[in-house]
Amino acid sequence: MWLFPLKRKSDVFETFKQFVTMAERQFSTKLKTVQTDWGGEFRNLSSFFAQIGIIHRLSCPHTSEQNGIVERRHRHVVETGLTLLAQSHVPQRFWHYAFETAVYLINRMPSRANSTISPFEHVFKRKPDYSFLRVFGCLCFPHLRSYNSNKMDFRSTPCTFLGYDTSHHGYRCFDHSSDRLYIARHVRFHETTFPFSPTPTSPSSSSPPSDTYISSYPTDSLPIPNHHLTTPPTTEPPVHTYSRKSTTHHQPAFDRYKQPPPQSNPSTSQQPPTVPSPPPQSPPKNPTPTQTPHIPTPPEPSPHTNPSPPPQSHPNTSQQPPPEPSQHSNPSPSQPTNQPQNQPPPLPPQQQNYPQNQPPSDEIQPNPILPTRQRPAHLRPNPKQTNPYNPSSYHTAVPSSTIEPTNFTNANKDPHWRQAMLDEYSALIRNGTWSLVPPVPNTNVVDCKWVYKLKRDQHGAIKRYKARLVAKGFHQQPGIDYTETFSPVVKSTTIRVVLSLAVTNHWHLRQLDVQNAFLHGDLKETVYLKQPPGFTDPHYPNHVCLLHKSLYGLKQAPRAWFERLSFALAALGFTGSKTDPSLFIYSSHGTLLYMLVYVDDIILTGNNNQAISHVVQRLSQSFAIQDMGSLSYFLGIEVVRQGSDTKLNLVLIKCMAHVGLSQFQITYMATQTFY
């Protein structure tokens, strides 16, 4: 796609003649047909088209849809250009630079219409150089030594990056102080600082600048490489410039970048304060294990022991009393230990700055409250993981088996979580989720991790230990291993309306749970995944998983699962609601059924219990359905059946714990109902 900013409509004739000559020469082809909307700027081209044999096709008056392709491209360019201007706060008088940059980026973005390759690669048969890309409108410093008349002049000046100049293969750098546009090859960028922003970020707080040296050779890989390690060329071409008059009084904040930062006095910075602050009570971090243990599929592995870190010496060790032992738990040798038993807590930062041969000031008084060694973070009780119906459990020790581990190393020490991982891995293998293949060069391989969750009932008791393999979807690249995403969630209004209808009409509420719901979705894109932690194939340790089914964490996983479920429900006669895509309705011959879908949780109700049982049976043939029976708890709403009556209770236990009311006793009192 080419873009030619024009000042007048009369310039279309000469510009189009030049474009035809360039296209025929560069691509060895002839332009045969041109379609326009018969605007005034195109009428002068009729004689030119007739002279060289080009067919001029016209769209009907006031029928822009006949030019749908160019209208869509025009919208794409305009929206992308306005986004660049808005993000960088560049004034609209520079709109043509933003739109040219938008076209430059669009030509280099992978497109699904071109088999996930960019238009640039489709036309020129080589991959574009993505290391050349920079943030539009950011602060930049071009190398301007050749413009200096005096050796004492600065070799650069703060400018604003306004895109790429394809004719010179360089960057456009606008100097607002002189109203001049430089086209430079050697530029330093501050890509988090925008000079036209009302409150620009200080260079000291932003990311370090990047040295950019333009290479005329294309890269071999599509992912963006590290442009900070490229080698500068030995020669420097002349810098071309031209100037433009300013048409606005908007002044960017350049002055703060021209002033050097104040120098700090070394003697002042090392002077200790009079009274130090008390030592922080932050919990120590867990030691990092040296290696990840392996879980073979048939046998059960032995627990892994984390090595303890070596003791740290401190000059004031003799002045600190030994820490008090923990009163909550006594870790066994197999459990990780964060600090040695006789190691004192770290000193405050103020005391650490003193030299070893200089004691603190006499004005410093000893702190009567000595910090004690705290329990590791994964062994401390978490109010979110305790029984919400027992307020006293928030202040007592919690067994390790009732705590959700945060990493594979800790989970591997508990037999419950080991079995949960084995069950999940076996389900993935039975479902044919992937196949091991050798790694393909220059392809994106998505990482994965284990996530652990305790499944509890309405009383807070543990029902099941759930381990789930989750892909790190943030490693995916748009247009490469995913294109479209969609994650529907049932609306709270829909839930209340359907449950109210069921209670009013005395309908039976049936609850279903789809086991490994996302694994039922079929992938349309090619996605490679690293082997799960602890389940690396000993015969093919370097192979990767070629996914055939969707997996939790993938960008397109919710959409793939929803498409599969919608197709199965449509075969049973259900239709999706127009107001809520997560509501499916069946209405035929006096039978009315409503189905609520919340990811893998399904609520089914209606006026025909036999039809409900038939639907559950049919769904069980396509998916791994767990029939939970009558609905008892769903998204914070407790359903209580008393004879022929059904009552809905809003459970506020988690809300009470969030606002700090969990220590109070719960008292049930009768309330008057009106239904």
PDB file of C-alpha atoms in Angstrom, residues 11 92-93 112 192 257 314 362 370 440 461 468 478 526 556 564 622 657:
ATOM      1  CA  ASP A  11      -1.867  17.168  -8.050  1.00  0.00           C
ATOM      2  CA  GLN A  92      -2.512  17.384  14.166  1.00  0.00           C
ATOM      3  CA  ARG A  93      -0.492  19.640  11.881  1.00  0.00           C
ATOM      4  CA  ARG A 112      -4.196 -13.305   7.842  1.00  0.00           C
ATOM      5  CA  THR A 192       9.036   6.374  26.904  1.00  0.00           C
ATOM      6  CA  TYR A 257      16.388  17.869  28.679  1.00  0.00           C
ATOM      7  CA  HIS A 314      27.347  -9.283  59.429  1.00  0.00           C
ATOM      8  CA  ASP A 362      25.329   8.191  70.729  1.00  0.00           C
ATOM      9  CA  LEU A 370      13.302  -6.808  68.270  1.00  0.00           C
ATOM     10  CA  VAL A 440      11.188 -25.632  14.245  1.00  0.00           C
ATOM     11  CA  ALA A 461     -14.629 -27.649  53.090  1.00  0.00           C
ATOM     12  CA  ARG A 468      -4.247 -27.092  35.792  1.00  0.00           C
ATOM     13  CA  PRO A 478      -0.728 -11.688  17.188  1.00  0.00           C
ATOM     14  CA  THR A 526      -0.221 -23.587  14.640  1.00  0.00           C
ATOM     15  CA  GLN A 556      -7.882 -18.109  21.477  1.00  0.00           C
ATOM     16  CA  ARG A 564     -17.399 -26.053  20.116  1.00  0.00           C
ATOM     17  CA  SER A 622     -19.583 -35.080  23.531  1.00  0.00           C
ATOM     18  CA  ALA A 657     -13.291 -10.930  54.870  1.00  0.00           C
TER      19      ALA A 657
END
